[in-house]
Amino acid sequence: LFVITAFALVLIAGRLLGVSEKLAYLLGSGTAICGGTAIAAVGPAIKAKPEEFTTAIAIIFLLNAIAVLLFPILGDFFNLSEREFGAWVALAIHDTASVVGAASMMGEEAIEVAATLKVTRTLWIIPLVIGSAWFFRNKSSGFGLPLFVVFFLFATILNTLINPSSEVSGILKLINEVCLLTGLFCIGTQINIEILKSISLKPILLAVSVWLVIIPTSFWVVSVI
């Protein structure tokens, strides 16, 4: 419910603010699911322009940087338990790395809760990319399923059937981290001061305004549950 509502909210607000459809779609993906990872996955599927891609990445990354510094302070101020704080950051912060980074300031239980809940958000990347590839497909070339989605599903099935040892899983996780960090580094090399200066006010206003709705809403959800 959180993912669908947040995504829809960005799209509706983006239309009201006059943000381009694909840029709003990228910001919605990053806000609702998994920050830069979701944007990187969805961007090729919807054939986003390079400037739309870098704008969305830059805005989400800046909000993540603010979140890592701000949320631990707010957690102490509101005297949240580790479990409550972990659930809150998992819902309110975009990127997984930033979620874990903020949770690590509170303790091991906060990290465990945050990482577990954040994974459930991240899993939405698969249906989102598949749906996006179909919705933004070239009608003449048919439906093009991104190849990494096929490999993801294959790896999931293979892991279930084989159940590899902890040593093998550790090696695969290390490879995954290296590849992910390399990808994010390459994305970062496309962002510079000039690009940040060229970002218009509307997409920034869109991302910040929706985030300012998500922060108190997710806090209320966590406190009630």
GROMACS .gro file of C-alpha atoms in nm:
model
  225
    1LEU     CA    1   0.000   0.000   0.000
    2PHE     CA    2   0.286   0.237   0.085
    3VAL     CA    3   0.469   0.174  -0.243
    4ILE     CA    4   0.160   0.214  -0.462
    5THR     CA    5   0.038   0.525  -0.278
    6ALA     CA    6   0.377   0.698  -0.282
    7PHE     CA    7   0.428   0.620  -0.651
    8ALA     CA    8   0.082   0.747  -0.745
    9LEU     CA    9   0.130   1.060  -0.534
   10VAL     CA   10   0.448   1.152  -0.722
   11LEU     CA   11   0.281   1.100  -1.061
   12ILE     CA   12  -0.023   1.308  -0.966
   13ALA     CA   13   0.183   1.588  -0.809
   14GLY     CA   14   0.420   1.580  -1.108
   15ARG     CA   15   0.134   1.634  -1.348
   16LEU     CA   16   0.002   1.922  -1.138
   17LEU     CA   17   0.347   2.084  -1.126
   18GLY     CA   18   0.408   2.035  -1.498
   19VAL     CA   19   0.703   1.795  -1.461
   20SER     CA   20   0.764   1.576  -1.767
   21GLU     CA   21   0.600   1.233  -1.757
   22LYS     CA   22   0.921   1.029  -1.764
   23LEU     CA   23   1.103   1.246  -1.511
   24ALA     CA   24   0.806   1.219  -1.272
   25TYR     CA   25   0.804   0.843  -1.337
   26LEU     CA   26   1.173   0.817  -1.244
   27LEU     CA   27   1.125   1.026  -0.929
   28GLY     CA   28   0.822   0.816  -0.838
   29SER     CA   29   1.024   0.496  -0.877
   30GLY     CA   30   1.306   0.629  -0.661
   31THR     CA   31   1.074   0.768  -0.396
   32ALA     CA   32   0.842   0.470  -0.365
   33ILE     CA   33   1.081   0.180  -0.407
   34CYS     CA   34   1.457   0.203  -0.386
   35GLY     CA   35   1.609   0.538  -0.475
   36GLY     CA   36   1.891   0.535  -0.728
   37THR     CA   37   1.870   0.159  -0.779
   38ALA     CA   38   1.507   0.181  -0.893
   39ILE     CA   39   1.583   0.480  -1.115
   40ALA     CA   40   1.879   0.297  -1.273
   41ALA     CA   41   1.658  -0.007  -1.337
   42VAL     CA   42   1.356   0.180  -1.471
   43GLY     CA   43   1.541   0.441  -1.678
   44PRO     CA   44   1.636   0.211  -1.969
   45ALA     CA   45   1.295   0.039  -1.958
   46ILE     CA   46   1.108   0.367  -2.019
   47LYS     CA   47   1.380   0.504  -2.251
   48ALA     CA   48   1.436   0.812  -2.035
   49LYS     CA   49   1.654   1.092  -2.171
   50PRO     CA   50   2.002   1.130  -2.015
   51GLU     CA   51   1.911   1.467  -1.863
   52GLU     CA   52   1.596   1.320  -1.706
   53PHE     CA   53   1.797   1.029  -1.568
   54THR     CA   54   2.075   1.242  -1.417
   55THR     CA   55   1.824   1.493  -1.276
   56ALA     CA   56   1.629   1.221  -1.096
   57ILE     CA   57   1.946   1.054  -0.965
   58ALA     CA   58   2.093   1.384  -0.842
   59ILE     CA   59   1.776   1.488  -0.657
   60ILE     CA   60   1.725   1.150  -0.490
   61PHE     CA   61   2.091   1.124  -0.387
   62LEU     CA   62   2.085   1.471  -0.232
   63LEU     CA   63   1.774   1.381  -0.031
   64ASN     CA   64   1.944   1.060   0.082
   65ALA     CA   65   2.246   1.252   0.205
   66ILE     CA   66   2.021   1.481   0.407
   67ALA     CA   67   1.827   1.182   0.543
   68VAL     CA   68   2.135   1.001   0.677
   69LEU     CA   69   2.225   1.307   0.883
   70LEU     CA   70   1.874   1.414   0.983
   71PHE     CA   71   1.690   1.095   1.077
   72PRO     CA   72   1.915   0.977   1.365
   73ILE     CA   73   1.875   1.322   1.521
   74LEU     CA   74   1.497   1.301   1.486
   75GLY     CA   75   1.498   0.946   1.624
   76ASP     CA   76   1.674   1.063   1.939
   77PHE     CA   77   1.448   1.366   1.967
   78PHE     CA   78   1.130   1.157   1.950
   79ASN     CA   79   1.285   0.886   2.171
   80LEU     CA   80   1.205   0.606   1.925
   81SER     CA   81   1.296   0.248   2.004
   82GLU     CA   82   1.536   0.071   1.769
   83ARG     CA   83   1.249  -0.128   1.621
   84GLU     CA   84   1.038   0.184   1.560
   85PHE     CA   85   1.331   0.376   1.415
   86GLY     CA   86   1.428   0.089   1.184
   87ALA     CA   87   1.074   0.065   1.047
   88TRP     CA   88   1.050   0.443   1.005
   89VAL     CA   89   1.372   0.486   0.807
   90ALA     CA   90   1.286   0.182   0.592
   91LEU     CA   91   0.967   0.358   0.481
   92ALA     CA   92   1.081   0.719   0.471
   93ILE     CA   93   1.433   0.703   0.319
   94HIS     CA   94   1.479   0.619  -0.049
   95ASP     CA   95   1.804   0.423  -0.097
   96THR     CA   96   1.888   0.098   0.081
   97ALA     CA   97   2.240   0.214   0.164
   98SER     CA   98   2.106   0.532   0.323
   99VAL     CA   99   1.844   0.333   0.515
  100VAL     CA  100   2.108   0.102   0.661
  101GLY     CA  101   2.342   0.394   0.722
  102ALA     CA  102   2.083   0.584   0.924
  103ALA     CA  103   1.972   0.271   1.112
  104SER     CA  104   2.332   0.187   1.204
  105MET     CA  105   2.341   0.502   1.417
  106MET     CA  106   2.078   0.347   1.646
  107GLY     CA  107   2.187  -0.015   1.684
  108GLU     CA  108   2.181  -0.371   1.550
  109GLU     CA  109   1.807  -0.423   1.596
  110ALA     CA  110   1.734  -0.105   1.403
  111ILE     CA  111   1.955  -0.230   1.118
  112GLU     CA  112   1.783  -0.570   1.111
  113VAL     CA  113   1.432  -0.421   1.105
  114ALA     CA  114   1.526  -0.153   0.852
  115ALA     CA  115   1.702  -0.392   0.614
  116THR     CA  116   1.423  -0.651   0.627
  117LEU     CA  117   1.144  -0.402   0.562
  118LYS     CA  118   1.345  -0.221   0.295
  119VAL     CA  119   1.390  -0.546   0.103
  120THR     CA  120   1.013  -0.578   0.071
  121ARG     CA  121   1.011  -0.236  -0.096
  122THR     CA  122   1.304  -0.322  -0.320
  123LEU     CA  123   1.131  -0.636  -0.451
  124TRP     CA  124   0.881  -0.407  -0.624
  125ILE     CA  125   1.155  -0.325  -0.876
  126ILE     CA  126   1.074  -0.643  -1.069
  127PRO     CA  127   0.701  -0.582  -1.138
  128LEU     CA  128   0.774  -0.211  -1.188
  129VAL     CA  129   1.039  -0.271  -1.455
  130ILE     CA  130   0.827  -0.534  -1.632
  131GLY     CA  131   0.520  -0.308  -1.626
  132SER     CA  132   0.723  -0.004  -1.732
  133ALA     CA  133   0.883  -0.190  -2.024
  134TRP     CA  134   0.537  -0.291  -2.144
  135PHE     CA  135   0.375   0.052  -2.092
  136PHE     CA  136   0.656   0.247  -2.263
  137ARG     CA  137   0.728  -0.018  -2.525
  138ASN     CA  138   0.779   0.064  -2.888
  139LYS     CA  139   0.457  -0.058  -3.046
  140SER     CA  140   0.637  -0.161  -3.362
  141SER     CA  141   0.906  -0.368  -3.189
  142GLY     CA  142   0.678  -0.543  -2.941
  143PHE     CA  143   0.737  -0.601  -2.571
  144GLY     CA  144   1.103  -0.590  -2.472
  145LEU     CA  145   1.172  -0.743  -2.129
  146PRO     CA  146   1.499  -0.609  -1.980
  147LEU     CA  147   1.756  -0.887  -1.972
  148PHE     CA  148   1.859  -0.828  -1.611
  149VAL     CA  149   1.504  -0.910  -1.498
  150VAL     CA  150   1.534  -1.251  -1.663
  151PHE     CA  151   1.865  -1.312  -1.486
  152PHE     CA  152   1.718  -1.193  -1.155
  153LEU     CA  153   1.431  -1.442  -1.178
  154PHE     CA  154   1.673  -1.716  -1.285
  155ALA     CA  155   1.902  -1.644  -0.988
  156THR     CA  156   1.604  -1.651  -0.750
  157ILE     CA  157   1.491  -1.992  -0.874
  158LEU     CA  158   1.849  -2.127  -0.876
  159ASN     CA  159   1.911  -2.008  -0.519
  160THR     CA  160   1.589  -2.178  -0.405
  161LEU     CA  161   1.673  -2.511  -0.568
  162ILE     CA  162   2.045  -2.531  -0.488
  163ASN     CA  163   2.059  -2.345  -0.153
  164PRO     CA  164   2.432  -2.258  -0.177
  165SER     CA  165   2.663  -2.260   0.124
  166SER     CA  166   2.739  -1.948   0.327
  167GLU     CA  167   3.085  -1.929   0.165
  168VAL     CA  168   2.940  -1.926  -0.187
  169SER     CA  169   2.670  -1.677  -0.083
  170GLY     CA  170   2.939  -1.454   0.066
  171ILE     CA  171   3.135  -1.453  -0.260
  172LEU     CA  172   2.821  -1.377  -0.463
  173LYS     CA  173   2.726  -1.094  -0.226
  174LEU     CA  174   3.075  -0.946  -0.263
  175ILE     CA  175   3.046  -0.960  -0.643
  176ASN     CA  176   2.702  -0.799  -0.615
  177GLU     CA  177   2.835  -0.516  -0.398
  178VAL     CA  178   3.128  -0.450  -0.633
  179CYS     CA  179   2.900  -0.442  -0.939
  180LEU     CA  180   2.643  -0.221  -0.767
  181LEU     CA  181   2.905   0.024  -0.640
  182THR     CA  182   3.068   0.032  -0.984
  183GLY     CA  183   2.733   0.109  -1.145
  184LEU     CA  184   2.653   0.383  -0.896
  185PHE     CA  185   3.004   0.527  -0.939
  186CYS     CA  186   2.955   0.540  -1.316
  187ILE     CA  187   2.622   0.714  -1.263
  188GLY     CA  188   2.792   0.959  -1.030
  189THR     CA  189   3.052   1.046  -1.293
  190GLN     CA  190   2.767   1.180  -1.506
  191ILE     CA  191   2.669   1.431  -1.235
  192ASN     CA  192   2.865   1.748  -1.180
  193ILE     CA  193   2.810   2.098  -1.048
  194GLU     CA  194   2.689   2.221  -1.384
  195ILE     CA  195   2.420   1.951  -1.399
  196LEU     CA  196   2.309   2.033  -1.045
  197LYS     CA  197   2.286   2.400  -1.138
  198SER     CA  198   2.081   2.317  -1.447
  199ILE     CA  199   1.813   2.129  -1.251
  200SER     CA  200   1.491   2.328  -1.260
  201LEU     CA  201   1.287   2.405  -0.951
  202LYS     CA  202   0.983   2.194  -1.044
  203PRO     CA  203   1.134   1.843  -1.008
  204ILE     CA  204   1.307   1.948  -0.687
  205LEU     CA  205   0.979   2.084  -0.552
  206LEU     CA  206   0.806   1.762  -0.655
  207ALA     CA  207   1.054   1.532  -0.481
  208VAL     CA  208   1.079   1.742  -0.165
  209SER     CA  209   0.705   1.804  -0.128
  210VAL     CA  210   0.619   1.433  -0.159
  211TRP     CA  211   0.901   1.344   0.080
  212LEU     CA  212   0.766   1.593   0.334
  213VAL     CA  213   0.434   1.407   0.314
  214ILE     CA  214   0.595   1.063   0.342
  215ILE     CA  215   0.811   1.144   0.647
  216PRO     CA  216   0.527   1.228   0.892
  217THR     CA  217   0.290   0.974   0.738
  218SER     CA  218   0.535   0.686   0.778
  219PHE     CA  219   0.615   0.809   1.131
  220TRP     CA  220   0.246   0.795   1.215
  221VAL     CA  221   0.211   0.447   1.065
  222VAL     CA  222   0.507   0.317   1.265
  223SER     CA  223   0.383   0.471   1.591
  224VAL     CA  224   0.032   0.327   1.544
  225ILE     CA  225   0.143  -0.024   1.445
   0.00000   0.00000   0.00000
